[in-house]
Amino acid sequence: LIVEIINTGSELLNGRRLNLHQQWLCQRLARLGYAVNRQTSVADTGPAIETSVREALGRADLVITTGGLGPTADDLTRERIAGLVGRSLSEDALALENIRRFFQSRQRPMPERTRVQALVPEGALVLPNAHGTAPGLALHVLPNAFRADARPSWLIMLPGPPRELHPMFDAQVAPLLAEKLAPSGPVATHTLRTTGIGESLVEEKISGPLRHLLTAGLDLGLCGHPGEVEIHFTARGRTAPRVVAEAVEISRAELGKAVFADGEESLESVIVRQLAERKLTLALAESCTGGHLANRLTDVPGASAVLLAGLVTYSNAAKQEFLGVQSATLAQHGAVSEPVAREMAEGARAHTGADFALSVTGIAGPGGGTREKPVGTVYLGLATPQGTLVLKQLNPYDRETFKRVTSQQALDLLRRKLLGD
Amino acid sequence: LIVEIINTGSELLNGRRLNLHQQWLCQRLARLGYAVNRQTSVADTGPAIETSVREALGRADLVITTGGLGPTADDLTRERIAGLVGRSLSEDALALENIRRFFQSRQRPMPERTRVQALVPEGALVLPNAHGTAPGLALHVLPNAFRADARPSWLIMLPGPPRELHPMFDAQVAPLLAEKLAPSGPVATHTLRTTGIGESLVEEKISGPLRHLLTAGLDLGLCGHPGEVEIHFTARGRTAPRVVAEAVEISRAELGKAVFADGEESLESVIVRQLAERKLTLALAESCTGGHLANRLTDVPGASAVLLAGLVTYSNAAKQEFLGVQSATLAQHGAVSEPVAREMAEGARAHTGADFALSVTGIAGPGGGTREKPVGTVYLGLATPQGTLVLKQLNPYDRETFKRVTSQQALDLLRRKLLGD
């Protein structure tokens, strides 16, 4: 099967926006067993869209476009593609009703312009949009005048905003592809997620023990993020499930507690789930991560059952006022120190009555470093019913990566505690 | 001038790597006055590279490829392109010397394989690689059999690693382009950023007043994000700076205080800058945004001069303990209410001594909604030296969008206060 992706949007060609759709769609399609042959970005002008879609229809069994389904004058995908494949557009009652409901639920009037998003090319399947107004559209191009062999193509148009595209792909495009355009032969995949260990070391640990499976066709993909490595296993053919299962088992044995989740589950989600299952509660005391840790945990639905409070105590006065850190400790050791991390965690636990409290104090940079405590120095505290531990780390990265890596280390400290380390 | 970029590499099509080259090259080219017409990613197989380069040479005046110049078996760009344009490859003495020096300076033996990187197509300009072994190559394709009009194209091959590509582009490609392929006429661009007004409404307000400039060739691009719309103005030719300046002036007048920044500055950065300039301080009291607001503000370097503390008070007990919210207020009105938002903001201001305090209490969802207070209901409080105001909003989005939009509204409340609203 030949698969192509077309990302429309001038913001992708003038450098204003990073193309995140390419990687996201390629990852999702790979997991479903499809290999993408080509990805193209074109401006959101009529001729550019028409030319690129015509060419792709001439080559591919599946063409996925992103963007250009909105209500404004530069949203041309729907109209130009309908014209290209010779289908008339007409208003779809259900699509219109969805748009009406979207505005009603927000108690806002429906701008007349948005009505254009209910236009659907003749014969297209409408993919309702649970998080916006523009539905996705799926067209079976048959007969396909664009291909020399006249073989049909599927053409799927998805909206540009990620929060609309992602759930639409998972809930509607994936099942549609499974039904209409199944990949050739069975595919088995699995993902393990690790933390506290670098990409090269992960590879070093598992590539030897997996050699016989790699020779037999196992595809191993490592993907490093700040503070985290994803390991993707893919195999094809009759023995695929067995090959992947064996690879996962071997990797788990080699990597041990570094593996924190299977599939898509995030570290913060693992923490919230494990605490909720045991009816345990958590408080946070953050300095240099500035609320990043609280924000990550509260991204998890149900976090309110677990997280009692998060104190972002940037100033020394706030550390004293809200956490009871002693002024003598601050004066003697400085805010970035083992004793202050300890008092912050213990203060947060005592003031909230939580079972556990995590604290973070460090130097995020770019300024504030010294010879003894360079930028990136950080102390992580964990107060528990059995006592308090403090870990020192050095994370000399840019500000956002620092926050991400540091919060990952803090969450992992709690995860390993819950594992009984 | 027609410009195309071709990114080669299987890792771009199986989702293992984010395509950062696309944005980086598009930004650089835009600054130099070139508009990129198309970007393509293909796998690093011979046929895929050859097909995509042949097609691009049939359309473009400038084709830039990335990747595939290394020493390993899947590095095919040099060889395949030389074959395509009918130039023989021969070893370039200077290029070989550069490779030798690279290994010498690192006191490592030169692997025999790396010698292939000194092969240069007949007539190509060699772009030395200051940070690696593979030089870039620039070819003037003349006569150009791939274009119907036989016009020549420039074909520039750059290495894949960003630390090699970036300095090579700046030091060698940019001057080469200025000399050989100057952009047609000057280009002027400007960006305005707005909040509190939707994409359709922005377009409705400005497209009429800008009509004469749009007719004269002004390019207007709108880009909507949660709680924010970017407006990009671009014009070309002798009058470009005047056209863009007039468009910006008209748009500012039409959009008024909805415009919060020019260019790339974020709303949180505007707030930190404005508070720092006036030596004013801020405290935060967050419930449903769960630290998102604190995290955004602390992403800005220098936030510590402005932000005294952020209290993430998820539980009612935490609202009482850290902010002094009255239990009677919670019992009578519920945690998501105007009086609680007021007491949270006033409590945060009083407990920290900050000049301003922002508070947020609401229902992020997916659970917790009622008929009276549906999911997305939120109260935003702002305590100031002159008194406290509270704003009610309805943001019925997924959890992450809810946090983003709500924090945007809270920051905007403070921004408008600082403007003297």
GROMACS .gro file of N, CA, C and O in nm, chain A residues 12-13 15-20 22-23 26-27 36-41 55 59 71-73 105-106 163 219 221 223 290-292 294-295 298-301 304 307-312 314-315 318 321-322 351-352 399-400 403, chain B residues 12-13 15-20 22-23 26-27 36-41 55 59 200 203 223 225-226 232 290-292 294-295 298-300 304 307-312 314-315 318 321-322 351-352 394 396-397 399 401 403:
model
  436
   12LEU      N    1   0.357   2.654   0.762
   12LEU     CA    2   0.456   2.546   0.757
   12LEU      C    3   0.570   2.578   0.661
   12LEU      O    4   0.676   2.519   0.667
   13LEU      N    5   0.547   2.673   0.568
   13LEU     CA    6   0.645   2.703   0.465
   13LEU      C    7   0.716   2.836   0.489
   13LEU      O    8   0.814   2.868   0.422
   15GLY      N    9   0.802   2.902   0.807
   15GLY     CA   10   0.877   2.874   0.928
   15GLY      C   11   0.808   2.920   1.055
   15GLY      O   12   0.865   2.914   1.163
   16ARG      N   13   0.683   2.964   1.045
   16ARG     CA   14   0.615   3.013   1.165
   16ARG      C   15   0.570   2.898   1.254
   16ARG      O   16   0.549   2.915   1.372
   17ARG      N   17   0.545   2.782   1.191
   17ARG     CA   18   0.500   2.671   1.275
   17ARG      C   19   0.579   2.545   1.244
   17ARG      O   20   0.608   2.515   1.129
   18LEU      N   21   0.611   2.473   1.349
   18LEU     CA   22   0.678   2.345   1.338
   18LEU      C   23   0.576   2.242   1.289
   18LEU      O   24   0.462   2.243   1.334
   19ASN      N   25   0.617   2.156   1.197
   19ASN     CA   26   0.525   2.054   1.145
   19ASN      C   27   0.519   1.935   1.241
   19ASN      O   28   0.597   1.841   1.230
   20LEU      N   29   0.425   1.942   1.334
   20LEU     CA   30   0.408   1.832   1.430
   20LEU      C   31   0.320   1.722   1.373
   20LEU      O   32   0.328   1.607   1.414
   22GLN      N   33   0.329   1.582   1.084
   22GLN     CA   34   0.404   1.481   1.010
   22GLN      C   35   0.443   1.366   1.103
   22GLN      O   36   0.413   1.250   1.078
   23GLN      N   37   0.511   1.402   1.213
   23GLN     CA   38   0.557   1.296   1.302
   23GLN      C   39   0.441   1.222   1.367
   23GLN      O   40   0.441   1.100   1.375
   26CYS      N   41   0.271   0.993   1.111
   26CYS     CA   42   0.361   0.884   1.072
   26CYS      C   43   0.372   0.780   1.184
   26CYS      O   44   0.372   0.660   1.159
   27GLN      N   45   0.378   0.827   1.309
   27GLN     CA   46   0.384   0.733   1.423
   27GLN      C   47   0.257   0.650   1.430
   27GLN      O   48   0.261   0.528   1.444
   36VAL      N   49   0.455   0.516   0.553
   36VAL     CA   50   0.430   0.636   0.475
   36VAL      C   51   0.541   0.652   0.372
   36VAL      O   52   0.659   0.642   0.405
   37ASN      N   53   0.504   0.673   0.245
   37ASN     CA   54   0.603   0.682   0.138
   37ASN      C   55   0.651   0.823   0.114
   37ASN      O   56   0.764   0.844   0.071
   38ARG      N   57   0.563   0.920   0.138
   38ARG     CA   58   0.601   1.057   0.110
   38ARG      C   59   0.516   1.153   0.191
   38ARG      O   60   0.398   1.126   0.216
   39GLN      N   61   0.576   1.260   0.234
   39GLN     CA   62   0.505   1.368   0.304
   39GLN      C   63   0.537   1.496   0.231
   39GLN      O   64   0.651   1.521   0.193
   40THR      N   65   0.434   1.578   0.209
   40THR     CA   66   0.451   1.704   0.138
   40THR      C   67   0.385   1.816   0.218
   40THR      O   68   0.278   1.797   0.273
   41SER      N   69   0.451   1.932   0.224
   41SER     CA   70   0.385   2.052   0.277
   41SER      C   71   0.367   2.151   0.164
   41SER      O   72   0.463   2.176   0.089
   55GLU      N   73  -0.125   1.497  -0.777
   55GLU     CA   74  -0.005   1.412  -0.790
   55GLU      C   75  -0.011   1.293  -0.694
   55GLU      O   76   0.021   1.180  -0.731
   59ARG      N   77  -0.040   0.841  -0.736
   59ARG     CA   78   0.058   0.744  -0.688
   59ARG      C   79   0.006   0.655  -0.576
   59ARG      O   80   0.045   0.540  -0.564
   71PRO      N   81  -1.324   2.798   0.867
   71PRO     CA   82  -1.427   2.883   0.808
   71PRO      C   83  -1.373   3.006   0.734
   71PRO      O   84  -1.452   3.080   0.677
   72THR      N   85  -1.241   3.030   0.733
   72THR     CA   86  -1.194   3.158   0.677
   72THR      C   87  -1.156   3.144   0.530
   72THR      O   88  -1.153   3.035   0.475
   73ALA      N   89  -1.126   3.258   0.469
   73ALA     CA   90  -1.105   3.263   0.324
   73ALA      C   91  -0.986   3.181   0.279
   73ALA      O   92  -0.979   3.139   0.165
  105SER      N   93  -2.344   2.516   2.298
  105SER     CA   94  -2.289   2.470   2.425
  105SER      C   95  -2.194   2.574   2.482
  105SER      O   96  -2.165   2.574   2.602
  106ARG      N   97  -2.142   2.661   2.398
  106ARG     CA   98  -2.052   2.767   2.446
  106ARG      C   99  -2.126   2.899   2.466
  106ARG      O  100  -2.065   3.001   2.493
  163ARG      N  101  -0.575   1.925   1.861
  163ARG     CA  102  -0.674   1.877   1.957
  163ARG      C  103  -0.801   1.828   1.887
  163ARG      O  104  -0.884   1.759   1.946
  219ASP      N  105   1.154  -0.521   1.413
  219ASP     CA  106   1.196  -0.382   1.394
  219ASP      C  107   1.197  -0.314   1.531
  219ASP      O  108   1.095  -0.314   1.601
  221GLY      N  109   1.266   0.035   1.739
  221GLY     CA  110   1.281   0.180   1.724
  221GLY      C  111   1.293   0.246   1.860
  221GLY      O  112   1.209   0.225   1.947
  223CYS      N  113   1.315   0.609   2.067
  223CYS     CA  114   1.279   0.749   2.050
  223CYS      C  115   1.306   0.820   2.182
  223CYS      O  116   1.239   0.792   2.281
  290GLY      N  117   0.862   2.565   3.903
  290GLY     CA  118   0.763   2.671   3.885
  290GLY      C  119   0.622   2.628   3.850
  290GLY      O  120   0.553   2.698   3.777
  291GLY      N  121   0.577   2.513   3.898
  291GLY     CA  122   0.441   2.469   3.870
  291GLY      C  123   0.434   2.364   3.760
  291GLY      O  124   0.327   2.311   3.732
  292HIS      N  125   0.549   2.334   3.699
  292HIS     CA  126   0.549   2.235   3.591
  292HIS      C  127   0.502   2.098   3.639
  292HIS      O  128   0.424   2.030   3.574
  294ALA      N  129   0.311   2.034   3.910
  294ALA     CA  130   0.167   2.040   3.938
  294ALA      C  131   0.088   2.035   3.809
  294ALA      O  132  -0.012   1.963   3.797
  295ASN      N  133   0.134   2.109   3.708
  295ASN     CA  134   0.062   2.114   3.581
  295ASN      C  135   0.057   1.977   3.516
  295ASN      O  136  -0.046   1.935   3.463
  298THR      N  137  -0.189   1.752   3.711
  298THR     CA  138  -0.329   1.791   3.695
  298THR      C  139  -0.376   1.780   3.551
  298THR      O  140  -0.493   1.804   3.523
  299ASP      N  141  -0.287   1.743   3.458
  299ASP     CA  142  -0.332   1.708   3.323
  299ASP      C  143  -0.403   1.573   3.322
  299ASP      O  144  -0.473   1.540   3.227
  300VAL      N  145  -0.384   1.496   3.428
  300VAL     CA  146  -0.443   1.361   3.434
  300VAL      C  147  -0.584   1.371   3.492
  300VAL      O  148  -0.599   1.419   3.605
  301PRO      N  149  -0.686   1.330   3.418
  301PRO     CA  150  -0.821   1.332   3.476
  301PRO      C  151  -0.823   1.249   3.604
  301PRO      O  152  -0.762   1.142   3.610
  304SER      N  153  -0.754   1.522   4.103
  304SER     CA  154  -0.802   1.591   4.223
  304SER      C  155  -0.823   1.494   4.339
  304SER      O  156  -0.823   1.536   4.454
  307LEU      N  157  -0.405   1.473   4.442
  307LEU     CA  158  -0.322   1.590   4.469
  307LEU      C  159  -0.397   1.687   4.559
  307LEU      O  160  -0.498   1.744   4.519
  308LEU      N  161  -0.347   1.708   4.680
  308LEU     CA  162  -0.415   1.799   4.772
  308LEU      C  163  -0.378   1.943   4.744
  308LEU      O  164  -0.463   2.031   4.744
  309ALA      N  165  -0.249   1.969   4.723
  309ALA     CA  166  -0.206   2.106   4.697
  309ALA      C  167  -0.067   2.106   4.636
  309ALA      O  168   0.010   2.012   4.655
  310GLY      N  169  -0.039   2.212   4.559
  310GLY     CA  170   0.095   2.234   4.506
  310GLY      C  171   0.137   2.375   4.542
  310GLY      O  172   0.064   2.470   4.514
  311LEU      N  173   0.250   2.388   4.609
  311LEU     CA  174   0.295   2.521   4.649
  311LEU      C  175   0.413   2.560   4.562
  311LEU      O  176   0.516   2.493   4.565
  312VAL      N  177   0.395   2.664   4.481
  312VAL     CA  178   0.506   2.715   4.401
  312VAL      C  179   0.568   2.829   4.479
  312VAL      O  180   0.517   2.941   4.479
  314TYR      N  181   0.851   3.041   4.492
  314TYR     CA  182   0.967   3.095   4.422
  314TYR      C  183   1.054   3.176   4.518
  314TYR      O  184   1.174   3.161   4.519
  315SER      N  185   0.992   3.262   4.598
  315SER     CA  186   1.070   3.349   4.687
  315SER      C  187   1.101   3.278   4.819
  315SER      O  188   1.031   3.185   4.858
  318ALA      N  189   0.810   3.308   5.058
  318ALA     CA  190   0.702   3.212   5.034
  318ALA      C  191   0.738   3.075   5.092
  318ALA      O  192   0.652   3.004   5.143
  321GLU      N  193   0.664   3.120   5.459
  321GLU     CA  194   0.523   3.143   5.487
  321GLU      C  195   0.438   3.017   5.465
  321GLU      O  196   0.356   2.983   5.549
  322PHE      N  197   0.458   2.950   5.353
  322PHE     CA  198   0.366   2.841   5.318
  322PHE      C  199   0.419   2.703   5.356
  322PHE      O  200   0.344   2.607   5.366
  351HIS      N  201   0.171   2.056   5.630
  351HIS     CA  202   0.067   2.158   5.615
  351HIS      C  203  -0.056   2.107   5.541
  351HIS      O  204  -0.162   2.169   5.548
  352THR      N  205  -0.043   1.999   5.463
  352THR     CA  206  -0.157   1.950   5.385
  352THR      C  207  -0.212   1.820   5.440
  352THR      O  208  -0.324   1.781   5.406
  399ARG      N  209   1.581   2.618   2.978
  399ARG     CA  210   1.481   2.629   3.086
  399ARG      C  211   1.368   2.526   3.076
  399ARG      O  212   1.331   2.464   3.174
  400GLU      N  213   1.311   2.510   2.957
  400GLU     CA  214   1.196   2.419   2.946
  400GLU      C  215   1.239   2.273   2.959
  400GLU      O  216   1.168   2.193   3.020
  403LYS      N  217   1.296   2.196   3.324
  403LYS     CA  218   1.173   2.171   3.398
  403LYS      C  219   1.121   2.029   3.371
  403LYS      O  220   1.078   1.958   3.462
  433LEU      N  221   1.205   1.019   0.920
  433LEU     CA  222   1.103   1.125   0.910
  433LEU      C  223   0.968   1.067   0.869
  433LEU      O  224   0.865   1.132   0.887
  434LEU      N  225   0.968   0.947   0.811
  434LEU     CA  226   0.843   0.889   0.760
  434LEU      C  227   0.790   0.776   0.847
  434LEU      O  228   0.678   0.731   0.828
  436GLY      N  229   0.799   0.828   1.179
  436GLY     CA  230   0.761   0.899   1.301
  436GLY      C  231   0.865   0.897   1.410
  436GLY      O  232   0.842   0.945   1.520
  437ARG      N  233   0.984   0.843   1.381
  437ARG     CA  234   1.084   0.834   1.488
  437ARG      C  235   1.150   0.969   1.510
  437ARG      O  236   1.207   0.992   1.616
  438ARG      N  237   1.153   1.054   1.408
  438ARG     CA  238   1.216   1.185   1.429
  438ARG      C  239   1.126   1.298   1.381
  438ARG      O  240   1.063   1.288   1.276
  439LEU      N  241   1.123   1.403   1.461
  439LEU     CA  242   1.050   1.524   1.426
  439LEU      C  243   1.129   1.596   1.318
  439LEU      O  244   1.251   1.605   1.326
  440ASN      N  245   1.061   1.649   1.218
  440ASN     CA  246   1.127   1.720   1.109
  440ASN      C  247   1.156   1.864   1.152
  440ASN      O  248   1.074   1.954   1.133
  441LEU      N  249   1.272   1.886   1.209
  441LEU     CA  250   1.310   2.021   1.253
  441LEU      C  251   1.374   2.101   1.138
  441LEU      O  252   1.371   2.223   1.139
  443GLN      N  253   1.270   2.135   0.835
  443GLN     CA  254   1.171   2.208   0.758
  443GLN      C  255   1.154   2.349   0.814
  443GLN      O  256   1.169   2.448   0.743
  444GLN      N  257   1.124   2.357   0.943
  444GLN     CA  258   1.100   2.489   1.002
  444GLN      C  259   1.226   2.575   1.000
  444GLN      O  260   1.220   2.694   0.967
  447CYS      N  261   1.297   2.698   0.643
  447CYS     CA  262   1.193   2.791   0.599
  447CYS      C  263   1.210   2.927   0.667
  447CYS      O  264   1.194   3.031   0.604
  448GLN      N  265   1.243   2.926   0.797
  448GLN     CA  266   1.264   3.052   0.867
  448GLN      C  267   1.384   3.128   0.809
  448GLN      O  268   1.377   3.248   0.782
  457VAL      N  269   0.927   2.965   0.040
  457VAL     CA  270   0.935   2.823   0.003
  457VAL      C  271   0.799   2.778  -0.050
  457VAL      O  272   0.696   2.805   0.011
  458ASN      N  273   0.799   2.715  -0.166
  458ASN     CA  274   0.673   2.675  -0.229
  458ASN      C  275   0.629   2.535  -0.188
  458ASN      O  276   0.511   2.506  -0.184
  459ARG      N  277   0.727   2.449  -0.162
  459ARG     CA  278   0.690   2.312  -0.130
  459ARG      C  279   0.801   2.246  -0.050
  459ARG      O  280   0.919   2.275  -0.072
  460GLN      N  281   0.762   2.163   0.044
  460GLN     CA  282   0.857   2.082   0.120
  460GLN      C  283   0.815   1.938   0.107
  460GLN      O  284   0.696   1.907   0.116
  461THR      N  285   0.909   1.848   0.084
  461THR     CA  286   0.879   1.706   0.068
  461THR      C  287   0.972   1.624   0.158
  461THR      O  288   1.090   1.656   0.169
  462SER      N  289   0.917   1.521   0.223
  462SER     CA  290   1.003   1.423   0.291
  462SER      C  291   0.991   1.292   0.218
  462SER      O  292   0.880   1.247   0.187
  476GLU      N  293   1.138   1.567  -0.993
  476GLU     CA  294   1.015   1.648  -0.996
  476GLU      C  295   1.043   1.792  -0.953
  476GLU      O  296   0.994   1.887  -1.014
  480ARG      N  297   1.029   2.202  -1.152
  480ARG     CA  298   0.944   2.315  -1.111
  480ARG      C  299   1.022   2.433  -1.057
  480ARG      O  300   0.982   2.547  -1.073
  621SER      N  301  -1.240   3.401   1.328
  621SER     CA  302  -1.338   3.453   1.232
  621SER      C  303  -1.363   3.601   1.256
  621SER      O  304  -1.375   3.680   1.162
  624GLU      N  305  -1.083   3.820   1.135
  624GLU     CA  306  -1.089   3.837   0.990
  624GLU      C  307  -1.201   3.934   0.951
  624GLU      O  308  -1.183   4.021   0.866
  644CYS      N  309  -0.364   3.265   1.200
  644CYS     CA  310  -0.328   3.137   1.256
  644CYS      C  311  -0.386   3.131   1.397
  644CYS      O  312  -0.344   3.207   1.485
  646HIS      N  313  -0.473   2.971   1.765
  646HIS     CA  314  -0.432   2.877   1.869
  646HIS      C  315  -0.536   2.890   1.981
  646HIS      O  316  -0.611   2.986   1.983
  647PRO      N  317  -0.538   2.798   2.079
  647PRO     CA  318  -0.634   2.816   2.188
  647PRO      C  319  -0.614   2.950   2.258
  647PRO      O  320  -0.506   2.978   2.310
  653HIS      N  321  -0.038   3.737   1.036
  653HIS     CA  322   0.088   3.757   0.963
  653HIS      C  323   0.063   3.843   0.841
  653HIS      O  324  -0.023   3.811   0.758
  711GLY      N  325  -0.449   2.408   3.787
  711GLY     CA  326  -0.355   2.312   3.844
  711GLY      C  327  -0.207   2.343   3.824
  711GLY      O  328  -0.127   2.250   3.809
  712GLY      N  329  -0.168   2.470   3.822
  712GLY     CA  330  -0.027   2.503   3.808
  712GLY      C  331   0.012   2.544   3.666
  712GLY      O  332   0.126   2.584   3.641
  713HIS      N  333  -0.084   2.535   3.573
  713HIS     CA  334  -0.055   2.571   3.434
  713HIS      C  335  -0.013   2.718   3.424
  713HIS      O  336   0.081   2.753   3.352
  715ALA      N  337   0.116   2.912   3.665
  715ALA     CA  338   0.249   2.929   3.725
  715ALA      C  339   0.355   2.877   3.629
  715ALA      O  340   0.459   2.941   3.609
  716ASN      N  341   0.331   2.763   3.569
  716ASN     CA  342   0.428   2.702   3.478
  716ASN      C  343   0.455   2.792   3.358
  716ASN      O  344   0.569   2.810   3.317
  719THR      N  345   0.662   3.097   3.473
  719THR     CA  346   0.800   3.063   3.510
  719THR      C  347   0.879   3.009   3.392
  719THR      O  348   0.998   2.982   3.406
  720ASP      N  349   0.816   2.991   3.276
  720ASP     CA  350   0.892   2.963   3.153
  720ASP      C  351   0.968   3.086   3.105
  720ASP      O  352   1.060   3.076   3.024
  721VAL      N  353   0.928   3.204   3.155
  721VAL     CA  354   0.992   3.328   3.111
  721VAL      C  355   1.115   3.355   3.197
  721VAL      O  356   1.102   3.367   3.319
  725SER      N  357   1.133   3.516   3.827
  725SER     CA  358   1.149   3.514   3.972
  725SER      C  359   1.147   3.655   4.032
  725SER      O  360   1.119   3.672   4.150
  728LEU      N  361   0.718   3.698   4.018
  728LEU     CA  362   0.625   3.601   4.078
  728LEU      C  363   0.673   3.562   4.217
  728LEU      O  364   0.778   3.500   4.232
  729LEU      N  365   0.594   3.598   4.320
  729LEU     CA  366   0.635   3.564   4.457
  729LEU      C  367   0.598   3.420   4.491
  729LEU      O  368   0.677   3.348   4.550
  730ALA      N  369   0.477   3.381   4.457
  730ALA     CA  370   0.434   3.244   4.488
  730ALA      C  371   0.313   3.208   4.404
  730ALA      O  372   0.238   3.294   4.360
  731GLY      N  373   0.296   3.077   4.383
  731GLY     CA  374   0.177   3.024   4.317
  731GLY      C  375   0.122   2.913   4.405
  731GLY      O  376   0.194   2.821   4.441
  732LEU      N  377  -0.005   2.927   4.442
  732LEU     CA  378  -0.064   2.826   4.529
  732LEU      C  379  -0.163   2.745   4.447
  732LEU      O  380  -0.259   2.800   4.395
  733VAL      N  381  -0.133   2.616   4.430
  733VAL     CA  382  -0.226   2.527   4.360
  733VAL      C  383  -0.310   2.459   4.466
  733VAL      O  384  -0.267   2.364   4.530
  735TYR      N  385  -0.601   2.262   4.516
  735TYR     CA  386  -0.701   2.173   4.455
  735TYR      C  387  -0.812   2.142   4.555
  735TYR      O  388  -0.929   2.149   4.522
  736SER      N  389  -0.774   2.110   4.677
  736SER     CA  390  -0.876   2.070   4.775
  736SER      C  391  -0.932   2.193   4.848
  736SER      O  392  -0.867   2.297   4.855
  739ALA      N  393  -0.705   2.293   5.132
  739ALA     CA  394  -0.588   2.373   5.091
  739ALA      C  395  -0.629   2.518   5.068
  739ALA      O  396  -0.553   2.611   5.096
  742GLU      N  397  -0.644   2.654   5.420
  742GLU     CA  398  -0.513   2.655   5.487
  742GLU      C  399  -0.419   2.761   5.429
  742GLU      O  400  -0.355   2.835   5.502
  743PHE      N  401  -0.410   2.767   5.295
  743PHE     CA  402  -0.306   2.852   5.236
  743PHE      C  403  -0.358   2.989   5.192
  743PHE      O  404  -0.281   3.082   5.173
  772HIS      N  405  -0.143   3.703   5.180
  772HIS     CA  406  -0.044   3.611   5.238
  772HIS      C  407   0.096   3.630   5.179
  772HIS      O  408   0.194   3.585   5.237
  773THR      N  409   0.105   3.688   5.057
  773THR     CA  410   0.236   3.701   4.994
  773THR      C  411   0.286   3.845   4.992
  773THR      O  412   0.404   3.868   4.968
  815LEU      N  413  -1.696   3.059   3.027
  815LEU     CA  414  -1.734   2.920   3.000
  815LEU      C  415  -1.637   2.866   2.895
  815LEU      O  416  -1.634   2.914   2.782
  817PRO      N  417  -1.570   2.516   2.760
  817PRO     CA  418  -1.599   2.371   2.760
  817PRO      C  419  -1.512   2.294   2.662
  817PRO      O  420  -1.560   2.246   2.560
  818TYR      N  421  -1.386   2.281   2.693
  818TYR     CA  422  -1.291   2.213   2.603
  818TYR      C  423  -1.234   2.091   2.674
  818TYR      O  424  -1.261   2.066   2.791
  820ARG      N  425  -0.934   1.886   2.861
  820ARG     CA  426  -0.863   1.933   2.980
  820ARG      C  427  -0.745   2.026   2.950
  820ARG      O  428  -0.729   2.131   3.012
  822THR      N  429  -0.676   2.201   2.667
  822THR     CA  430  -0.719   2.325   2.604
  822THR      C  431  -0.786   2.415   2.708
  822THR      O  432  -0.766   2.537   2.708
  824LYS      N  433  -0.718   2.438   3.023
  824LYS     CA  434  -0.613   2.503   3.102
  824LYS      C  435  -0.549   2.618   3.023
  824LYS      O  436  -0.524   2.725   3.077
   0.00000   0.00000   0.00000
